[in-house]
């Protein structure tokens, strides 16, 4: 009540680590609120123990060489627990947004990331600008199955799928070669296509 004038308790997004809700701040901005699932860290820790046990068993039985997967397990563990810390995700998202808005890219202003409200965010909750548009998976489905509703939505937003594909390819190269951080999970449910084919990237948990 101190932070939001409205908060919809029904999630608009759900994943293994978190749920996302829509809300309105007392200052009037509409926001998306990402909330970490309770005790998810303990569940991941249990999964990692089971993974180590399985690998140890395969080593004892001679299926794999001892120590072969040590680096993989350590990197996997670090990645998982980094994703649980929304402060790190907010940091990555802010850097991506800053790099996307640099003056040298003024002619390439077709991609962005939502603004993070740090004053309302912490390790378990991230509050960010609410963004809307057409999910990339909706765009792909509309093109592949010629869905009338999806095609009408594309026409309404002036979205050219060829231009979107060219921009996605350019973004992949920019992320690998230029941007300070690399969005490592750019699947179609993490990219919104907005009016005129502009791209909005979300979910910077894996970077």
CSV table of N, CA and C in Angstrom, one decimal, residues 24-163:
chain,number,residue,atom,x,y,z
A,24,UNK,N,0.5,-0.3,-10.5
A,24,UNK,CA,0.7,1.2,-10.7
A,24,UNK,C,1.2,1.8,-9.5
A,25,UNK,N,2.3,2.5,-9.6
A,25,UNK,CA,3.0,3.2,-8.5
A,25,UNK,C,2.1,4.4,-8.1
A,26,UNK,N,2.4,4.8,-6.9
A,26,UNK,CA,1.6,6.0,-6.3
A,26,UNK,C,1.9,7.3,-7.1
A,27,UNK,N,3.1,7.3,-7.9
A,27,UNK,CA,3.4,8.4,-8.7
A,27,UNK,C,2.7,8.3,-10.1
A,28,UNK,N,2.0,7.2,-10.3
A,28,UNK,CA,1.2,7.1,-11.6
A,28,UNK,C,1.8,6.2,-12.6
A,29,UNK,N,3.0,5.8,-12.5
A,29,UNK,CA,3.6,5.0,-13.6
A,29,UNK,C,3.1,3.5,-13.5
A,30,UNK,N,2.8,2.9,-14.6
A,30,UNK,CA,2.4,1.5,-14.7
A,30,UNK,C,3.7,0.7,-14.7
A,31,UNK,N,3.8,-0.3,-13.9
A,31,UNK,CA,5.1,-1.1,-13.8
A,31,UNK,C,4.8,-2.6,-13.8
A,32,UNK,N,5.9,-3.3,-14.1
A,32,UNK,CA,5.8,-4.8,-14.0
A,32,UNK,C,6.7,-5.1,-12.8
A,33,UNK,N,6.1,-6.0,-12.0
A,33,UNK,CA,6.8,-6.4,-10.7
A,33,UNK,C,7.1,-7.8,-10.8
A,34,UNK,N,8.4,-8.1,-10.8
A,34,UNK,CA,8.9,-9.5,-10.9
A,34,UNK,C,9.3,-9.9,-9.4
A,35,UNK,N,8.6,-11.0,-9.0
A,35,UNK,CA,8.8,-11.5,-7.6
A,35,UNK,C,9.3,-12.9,-7.6
A,36,UNK,N,10.4,-13.1,-6.9
A,36,UNK,CA,11.0,-14.4,-6.8
A,36,UNK,C,10.2,-15.4,-6.1
A,37,UNK,N,10.1,-16.6,-6.5
A,37,UNK,CA,9.3,-17.7,-5.9
A,37,UNK,C,9.9,-18.0,-4.5
A,38,UNK,N,9.0,-18.2,-3.5
A,38,UNK,CA,9.5,-18.5,-2.1
A,38,UNK,C,10.3,-19.8,-2.1
A,39,UNK,N,11.5,-19.8,-1.4
A,39,UNK,CA,12.3,-21.0,-1.2
A,39,UNK,C,12.8,-21.6,-2.5
A,40,UNK,N,12.9,-20.9,-3.6
A,40,UNK,CA,13.3,-21.4,-4.9
A,40,UNK,C,14.8,-21.7,-4.8
A,41,UNK,N,15.6,-20.9,-4.0
A,41,UNK,CA,17.0,-21.2,-3.8
A,41,UNK,C,17.3,-22.5,-3.2
A,42,UNK,N,16.5,-22.9,-2.2
A,42,UNK,CA,16.6,-24.2,-1.6
A,42,UNK,C,16.3,-25.3,-2.5
A,43,UNK,N,15.4,-25.2,-3.4
A,43,UNK,CA,15.0,-26.2,-4.4
A,43,UNK,C,16.2,-26.3,-5.4
A,44,UNK,N,16.7,-25.2,-5.9
A,44,UNK,CA,17.9,-25.3,-6.8
A,44,UNK,C,19.1,-25.9,-6.1
A,45,UNK,N,19.3,-25.6,-4.8
A,45,UNK,CA,20.4,-26.2,-4.1
A,45,UNK,C,20.2,-27.8,-4.1
A,46,UNK,N,19.0,-28.2,-3.8
A,46,UNK,CA,18.7,-29.7,-3.8
A,46,UNK,C,19.0,-30.3,-5.2
A,47,UNK,N,18.6,-29.6,-6.2
A,47,UNK,CA,18.8,-30.1,-7.6
A,47,UNK,C,20.3,-30.2,-7.9
A,48,UNK,N,21.1,-29.2,-7.4
A,48,UNK,CA,22.5,-29.3,-7.7
A,48,UNK,C,23.1,-30.4,-6.9
A,49,UNK,N,22.7,-30.7,-5.7
A,49,UNK,CA,23.2,-31.9,-4.9
A,49,UNK,C,22.9,-33.2,-5.7
A,50,UNK,N,21.7,-33.3,-6.2
A,50,UNK,CA,21.3,-34.5,-7.0
A,50,UNK,C,22.2,-34.6,-8.3
A,51,UNK,N,22.4,-33.4,-8.9
A,51,UNK,CA,23.3,-33.5,-10.1
A,51,UNK,C,24.7,-33.9,-9.8
A,52,UNK,N,25.2,-33.4,-8.7
A,52,UNK,CA,26.6,-33.9,-8.3
A,52,UNK,C,26.6,-35.4,-7.9
A,53,UNK,N,25.5,-35.8,-7.3
A,53,UNK,CA,25.5,-37.3,-6.9
A,53,UNK,C,25.4,-38.1,-8.2
A,54,UNK,N,24.6,-37.7,-9.2
A,54,UNK,CA,24.5,-38.4,-10.5
A,54,UNK,C,25.9,-38.4,-11.2
A,55,UNK,N,26.6,-37.3,-11.2
A,55,UNK,CA,27.9,-37.3,-11.9
A,55,UNK,C,28.9,-38.1,-11.1
A,56,UNK,N,28.9,-38.1,-9.8
A,56,UNK,CA,29.8,-39.0,-9.0
A,56,UNK,C,29.5,-40.4,-9.3
A,57,UNK,N,28.2,-40.8,-9.4
A,57,UNK,CA,27.9,-42.2,-9.7
A,57,UNK,C,28.4,-42.6,-11.1
A,58,UNK,N,28.3,-41.7,-12.1
A,58,UNK,CA,28.8,-42.0,-13.4
A,58,UNK,C,30.3,-42.1,-13.4
A,59,UNK,N,31.0,-41.3,-12.6
A,59,UNK,CA,32.4,-41.4,-12.5
A,59,UNK,C,32.9,-42.8,-11.9
A,60,UNK,N,32.2,-43.2,-10.8
A,60,UNK,CA,32.5,-44.4,-10.1
A,60,UNK,C,32.3,-45.6,-11.0
A,61,UNK,N,31.2,-45.5,-11.8
A,61,UNK,CA,30.9,-46.7,-12.7
A,61,UNK,C,31.7,-46.6,-14.0
A,62,UNK,N,32.5,-45.6,-14.2
A,62,UNK,CA,33.4,-45.5,-15.3
A,62,UNK,C,32.7,-45.0,-16.6
A,63,UNK,N,31.5,-44.4,-16.5
A,63,UNK,CA,30.9,-43.9,-17.7
A,63,UNK,C,31.6,-42.6,-18.2
A,64,UNK,N,32.1,-41.8,-17.2
A,64,UNK,CA,32.8,-40.6,-17.6
A,64,UNK,C,34.1,-40.5,-16.8
A,65,UNK,N,35.1,-39.7,-17.3
A,65,UNK,CA,36.3,-39.6,-16.6
A,65,UNK,C,36.2,-38.7,-15.3
A,66,UNK,N,36.7,-39.1,-14.2
A,66,UNK,CA,36.6,-38.3,-13.0
A,66,UNK,C,37.1,-36.9,-13.2
A,67,UNK,N,36.3,-35.9,-12.8
A,67,UNK,CA,36.7,-34.5,-12.9
A,67,UNK,C,36.3,-33.9,-14.2
A,68,UNK,N,35.8,-34.7,-15.2
A,68,UNK,CA,35.5,-34.2,-16.5
A,68,UNK,C,34.5,-33.0,-16.5
A,69,UNK,N,33.5,-33.1,-15.6
A,69,UNK,CA,32.4,-32.2,-15.5
A,69,UNK,C,32.5,-31.2,-14.4
A,70,UNK,N,33.6,-31.1,-13.7
A,70,UNK,CA,33.8,-30.2,-12.5
A,70,UNK,C,33.6,-28.8,-12.9
A,71,UNK,N,34.2,-28.3,-14.0
A,71,UNK,CA,34.0,-26.9,-14.4
A,71,UNK,C,32.6,-26.6,-14.8
A,72,UNK,N,32.0,-27.6,-15.5
A,72,UNK,CA,30.6,-27.4,-15.9
A,72,UNK,C,29.7,-27.2,-14.7
A,73,UNK,N,29.8,-28.0,-13.7
A,73,UNK,CA,29.0,-28.0,-12.5
A,73,UNK,C,29.2,-26.6,-11.8
A,74,UNK,N,30.4,-26.2,-11.7
A,74,UNK,CA,30.7,-24.9,-11.0
A,74,UNK,C,30.1,-23.7,-11.7
A,75,UNK,N,30.3,-23.8,-13.1
A,75,UNK,CA,29.7,-22.7,-13.9
A,75,UNK,C,28.2,-22.7,-13.8
A,76,UNK,N,27.6,-23.8,-13.9
A,76,UNK,CA,26.2,-24.0,-13.9
A,76,UNK,C,25.6,-23.5,-12.5
A,77,UNK,N,26.3,-23.8,-11.4
A,77,UNK,CA,25.9,-23.4,-10.1
A,77,UNK,C,26.0,-21.9,-10.0
A,78,UNK,N,27.1,-21.3,-10.5
A,78,UNK,CA,27.2,-19.8,-10.4
A,78,UNK,C,26.2,-19.1,-11.2
A,79,UNK,N,25.8,-19.7,-12.4
A,79,UNK,CA,24.8,-19.0,-13.3
A,79,UNK,C,23.4,-19.1,-12.6
A,80,UNK,N,23.1,-20.2,-12.0
A,80,UNK,CA,21.8,-20.4,-11.4
A,80,UNK,C,21.6,-19.4,-10.3
A,81,UNK,N,22.6,-19.4,-9.4
A,81,UNK,CA,22.5,-18.5,-8.2
A,81,UNK,C,22.6,-17.0,-8.5
A,82,UNK,N,23.2,-16.7,-9.7
A,82,UNK,CA,23.3,-15.3,-10.1
A,82,UNK,C,21.9,-14.9,-10.6
A,83,UNK,N,21.2,-15.8,-11.3
A,83,UNK,CA,19.8,-15.6,-11.8
A,83,UNK,C,18.8,-15.3,-10.6
A,84,UNK,N,19.1,-15.9,-9.4
A,84,UNK,CA,18.3,-15.7,-8.3
A,84,UNK,C,18.4,-14.3,-7.7
A,85,UNK,N,19.4,-13.6,-8.0
A,85,UNK,CA,19.7,-12.3,-7.4
A,85,UNK,C,19.2,-11.2,-8.4
A,86,UNK,N,18.0,-10.7,-8.1
A,86,UNK,CA,17.4,-9.7,-9.0
A,86,UNK,C,18.2,-8.4,-9.1
A,87,UNK,N,19.1,-8.1,-8.1
A,87,UNK,CA,19.9,-6.9,-8.1
A,87,UNK,C,20.9,-7.0,-9.3
A,88,UNK,N,21.4,-8.2,-9.5
A,88,UNK,CA,22.3,-8.5,-10.7
A,88,UNK,C,21.6,-8.3,-12.0
A,89,UNK,N,20.4,-8.8,-12.0
A,89,UNK,CA,19.6,-8.7,-13.3
A,89,UNK,C,19.3,-7.2,-13.6
A,90,UNK,N,18.9,-6.5,-12.5
A,90,UNK,CA,18.6,-5.1,-12.7
A,90,UNK,C,19.9,-4.3,-13.2
A,91,UNK,N,21.0,-4.7,-12.7
A,91,UNK,CA,22.3,-4.1,-13.1
A,91,UNK,C,22.5,-4.4,-14.6
A,92,UNK,N,22.4,-5.7,-15.0
A,92,UNK,CA,22.6,-6.0,-16.4
A,92,UNK,C,21.6,-5.3,-17.3
A,93,UNK,N,20.4,-5.2,-16.9
A,93,UNK,CA,19.3,-4.6,-17.7
A,93,UNK,C,19.6,-3.1,-17.9
A,94,UNK,N,20.1,-2.5,-16.9
A,94,UNK,CA,20.4,-1.0,-16.9
A,94,UNK,C,21.6,-0.8,-17.8
A,95,UNK,N,22.6,-1.6,-17.8
A,95,UNK,CA,23.8,-1.5,-18.7
A,95,UNK,C,23.3,-1.7,-20.1
A,96,UNK,N,22.5,-2.7,-20.4
A,96,UNK,CA,22.0,-2.9,-21.8
A,96,UNK,C,21.2,-1.7,-22.3
A,97,UNK,N,20.4,-1.2,-21.4
A,97,UNK,CA,19.6,0.0,-21.8
A,97,UNK,C,20.5,1.2,-22.0
A,98,UNK,N,21.5,1.4,-21.2
A,98,UNK,CA,22.4,2.5,-21.4
A,98,UNK,C,23.2,2.4,-22.7
A,99,UNK,N,23.7,1.2,-23.0
A,99,UNK,CA,24.5,1.0,-24.2
A,99,UNK,C,23.6,1.1,-25.4
A,100,UNK,N,22.3,0.7,-25.3
A,100,UNK,CA,21.4,0.8,-26.5
A,100,UNK,C,21.1,2.3,-26.8
A,101,UNK,N,21.3,3.2,-25.8
A,101,UNK,CA,20.9,4.6,-26.0
A,101,UNK,C,22.1,5.5,-26.3
A,102,UNK,N,23.3,4.9,-26.4
A,102,UNK,CA,24.5,5.7,-26.7
A,102,UNK,C,24.3,6.5,-28.0
A,103,UNK,N,25.0,7.6,-28.1
A,103,UNK,CA,24.8,8.5,-29.2
A,103,UNK,C,25.3,7.8,-30.5
A,104,UNK,N,26.3,7.0,-30.5
A,104,UNK,CA,26.8,6.4,-31.7
A,104,UNK,C,25.8,5.4,-32.3
A,105,UNK,N,24.7,5.1,-31.6
A,105,UNK,CA,23.7,4.2,-32.1
A,105,UNK,C,22.4,5.0,-32.5
A,106,UNK,N,22.5,6.3,-32.7
A,106,UNK,CA,21.3,7.1,-32.9
A,106,UNK,C,20.6,6.7,-34.1
A,107,UNK,N,21.3,6.1,-35.1
A,107,UNK,CA,20.6,5.6,-36.3
A,107,UNK,C,20.0,4.2,-36.1
A,108,UNK,N,20.4,3.6,-35.0
A,108,UNK,CA,19.9,2.2,-34.8
A,108,UNK,C,19.0,2.1,-33.6
A,109,UNK,N,18.2,3.2,-33.4
A,109,UNK,CA,17.4,3.2,-32.2
A,109,UNK,C,16.1,2.4,-32.4
A,110,UNK,N,16.3,1.1,-32.6
A,110,UNK,CA,15.1,0.2,-32.8
A,110,UNK,C,15.1,-0.9,-31.7
A,111,UNK,N,15.9,-0.7,-30.6
A,111,UNK,CA,15.9,-1.7,-29.5
A,111,UNK,C,16.1,-1.0,-28.2
A,112,UNK,N,15.6,-1.6,-27.2
A,112,UNK,CA,15.7,-1.0,-25.8
A,112,UNK,C,15.4,-2.0,-24.8
A,113,UNK,N,15.5,-1.6,-23.5
A,113,UNK,CA,15.1,-2.4,-22.4
A,113,UNK,C,14.3,-1.5,-21.4
A,114,UNK,N,13.4,-2.1,-20.6
A,114,UNK,CA,12.6,-1.3,-19.7
A,114,UNK,C,13.5,-0.7,-18.6
A,115,UNK,N,13.1,0.5,-18.1
A,115,UNK,CA,13.8,1.2,-17.0
A,115,UNK,C,13.5,0.4,-15.7
A,116,UNK,N,14.5,0.3,-14.9
A,116,UNK,CA,14.4,-0.3,-13.6
A,116,UNK,C,14.2,0.7,-12.5
A,117,UNK,N,13.2,0.5,-11.6
A,117,UNK,CA,13.0,1.4,-10.5
A,117,UNK,C,13.7,0.8,-9.3
A,118,UNK,N,15.0,1.3,-9.1
A,118,UNK,CA,15.8,0.7,-8.0
A,118,UNK,C,15.3,0.9,-6.6
A,119,UNK,N,14.6,2.1,-6.4
A,119,UNK,CA,14.1,2.4,-5.1
A,119,UNK,C,13.1,1.4,-4.6
A,120,UNK,N,12.5,0.6,-5.5
A,120,UNK,CA,11.5,-0.4,-5.1
A,120,UNK,C,12.0,-1.8,-5.3
A,121,UNK,N,13.2,-2.0,-5.7
A,121,UNK,CA,13.7,-3.3,-6.1
A,121,UNK,C,14.8,-3.8,-5.0
A,122,UNK,N,14.9,-5.1,-5.0
A,122,UNK,CA,15.9,-5.7,-4.1
A,122,UNK,C,16.3,-7.1,-4.6
A,123,UNK,N,16.9,-7.9,-3.8
A,123,UNK,CA,17.3,-9.2,-4.2
A,123,UNK,C,16.2,-10.1,-4.7
A,124,UNK,N,15.0,-9.9,-4.2
A,124,UNK,CA,13.9,-10.8,-4.4
A,124,UNK,C,12.8,-10.2,-5.3
A,125,UNK,N,12.8,-8.9,-5.4
A,125,UNK,CA,11.7,-8.2,-6.2
A,125,UNK,C,12.4,-7.2,-7.1
A,126,UNK,N,11.9,-7.1,-8.4
A,126,UNK,CA,12.4,-6.1,-9.3
A,126,UNK,C,11.2,-5.4,-9.9
A,127,UNK,N,11.2,-4.1,-9.8
A,127,UNK,CA,10.1,-3.2,-10.3
A,127,UNK,C,10.7,-2.5,-11.5
A,128,UNK,N,10.0,-2.6,-12.7
A,128,UNK,CA,10.5,-2.0,-13.9
A,128,UNK,C,9.3,-1.4,-14.7
A,129,UNK,N,9.7,-0.6,-15.6
A,129,UNK,CA,8.7,0.0,-16.5
A,129,UNK,C,7.9,-1.1,-17.2
A,130,UNK,N,6.6,-0.8,-17.3
A,130,UNK,CA,5.7,-1.8,-18.0
A,130,UNK,C,5.8,-1.5,-19.5
A,131,UNK,N,6.1,-2.5,-20.3
A,131,UNK,CA,6.1,-2.3,-21.7
A,131,UNK,C,5.1,-3.3,-22.4
A,132,UNK,N,4.7,-2.9,-23.5
A,132,UNK,CA,3.7,-3.7,-24.2
A,132,UNK,C,4.0,-3.8,-25.7
A,133,UNK,N,3.3,-4.6,-26.4
A,133,UNK,CA,3.6,-4.8,-27.8
A,133,UNK,C,3.1,-6.2,-28.2
A,134,UNK,N,3.8,-6.8,-29.2
A,134,UNK,CA,3.5,-8.1,-29.7
A,134,UNK,C,4.7,-9.0,-29.4
A,135,UNK,N,4.4,-10.1,-28.6
A,135,UNK,CA,5.5,-11.0,-28.3
A,135,UNK,C,6.1,-11.6,-29.6
A,136,UNK,N,7.4,-11.8,-29.6
A,136,UNK,CA,8.0,-12.3,-30.8
A,136,UNK,C,7.4,-13.7,-31.2
A,137,UNK,N,7.1,-14.5,-30.2
A,137,UNK,CA,6.5,-15.8,-30.5
A,137,UNK,C,5.1,-15.6,-31.1
A,138,UNK,N,4.4,-14.6,-30.8
A,138,UNK,CA,3.1,-14.3,-31.4
A,138,UNK,C,3.3,-13.9,-32.9
A,139,UNK,N,4.4,-13.1,-33.1
A,139,UNK,CA,4.7,-12.7,-34.5
A,139,UNK,C,5.1,-13.9,-35.4
A,140,UNK,N,5.9,-14.8,-34.8
A,140,UNK,CA,6.3,-16.0,-35.5
A,140,UNK,C,5.1,-16.9,-35.9
A,141,UNK,N,4.3,-17.0,-34.9
A,141,UNK,CA,3.1,-17.9,-35.1
A,141,UNK,C,2.2,-17.3,-36.1
A,142,UNK,N,2.0,-16.0,-36.1
A,142,UNK,CA,1.1,-15.3,-37.1
A,142,UNK,C,1.6,-15.5,-38.5
A,143,UNK,N,2.9,-15.4,-38.7
A,143,UNK,CA,3.5,-15.5,-40.0
A,143,UNK,C,3.4,-17.0,-40.5
A,144,UNK,N,3.7,-17.9,-39.5
A,144,UNK,CA,3.8,-19.3,-39.9
A,144,UNK,C,2.4,-19.9,-40.3
A,145,UNK,N,1.4,-19.6,-39.5
A,145,UNK,CA,0.1,-20.2,-39.7
A,145,UNK,C,-0.9,-19.2,-40.3
A,146,UNK,N,-0.4,-18.0,-40.7
A,146,UNK,CA,-1.3,-17.0,-41.3
A,146,UNK,C,-2.5,-16.7,-40.4
A,147,UNK,N,-2.3,-16.5,-39.2
A,147,UNK,CA,-3.4,-16.3,-38.2
A,147,UNK,C,-3.9,-14.9,-38.5
A,148,UNK,N,-5.2,-14.8,-38.8
A,148,UNK,CA,-5.8,-13.5,-39.1
A,148,UNK,C,-5.7,-12.5,-38.0
A,149,UNK,N,-5.9,-12.9,-36.8
A,149,UNK,CA,-5.8,-12.0,-35.6
A,149,UNK,C,-4.4,-11.4,-35.5
A,150,UNK,N,-3.4,-12.3,-35.6
A,150,UNK,CA,-2.0,-11.9,-35.5
A,150,UNK,C,-1.6,-11.0,-36.6
A,151,UNK,N,-2.0,-11.3,-37.8
A,151,UNK,CA,-1.6,-10.5,-39.0
A,151,UNK,C,-2.3,-9.1,-38.9
A,152,UNK,N,-3.5,-9.1,-38.4
A,152,UNK,CA,-4.2,-7.8,-38.2
A,152,UNK,C,-3.4,-6.9,-37.1
A,153,UNK,N,-3.0,-7.6,-36.1
A,153,UNK,CA,-2.2,-6.9,-35.0
A,153,UNK,C,-0.9,-6.4,-35.6
A,154,UNK,N,-0.2,-7.1,-36.5
A,154,UNK,CA,1.0,-6.7,-37.1
A,154,UNK,C,0.8,-5.5,-38.0
A,155,UNK,N,-0.4,-5.5,-38.7
A,155,UNK,CA,-0.7,-4.4,-39.6
A,155,UNK,C,-1.0,-3.1,-38.7
A,156,UNK,N,-1.7,-3.3,-37.6
A,156,UNK,CA,-2.0,-2.2,-36.7
A,156,UNK,C,-0.8,-1.5,-36.2
A,157,UNK,N,0.3,-2.4,-35.9
A,157,UNK,CA,1.5,-1.8,-35.3
A,157,UNK,C,2.6,-1.5,-36.3
A,158,UNK,N,2.2,-1.7,-37.6
A,158,UNK,CA,3.2,-1.4,-38.7
A,158,UNK,C,4.4,-2.3,-38.5
A,159,UNK,N,4.3,-3.6,-38.3
A,159,UNK,CA,5.4,-4.5,-38.1
A,159,UNK,C,5.7,-5.3,-39.4
A,160,UNK,N,6.9,-5.2,-39.9
A,160,UNK,CA,7.3,-5.9,-41.1
A,160,UNK,C,8.2,-7.1,-40.6
A,161,UNK,N,7.8,-8.3,-40.7
A,161,UNK,CA,8.6,-9.5,-40.2
A,161,UNK,C,10.0,-9.6,-40.8
A,162,UNK,N,10.1,-9.2,-42.0
A,162,UNK,CA,11.5,-9.2,-42.6
A,162,UNK,C,12.4,-8.2,-41.9
A,163,UNK,N,11.9,-7.0,-41.7
A,163,UNK,CA,12.7,-6.0,-41.0
A,163,UNK,C,13.0,-6.5,-39.6
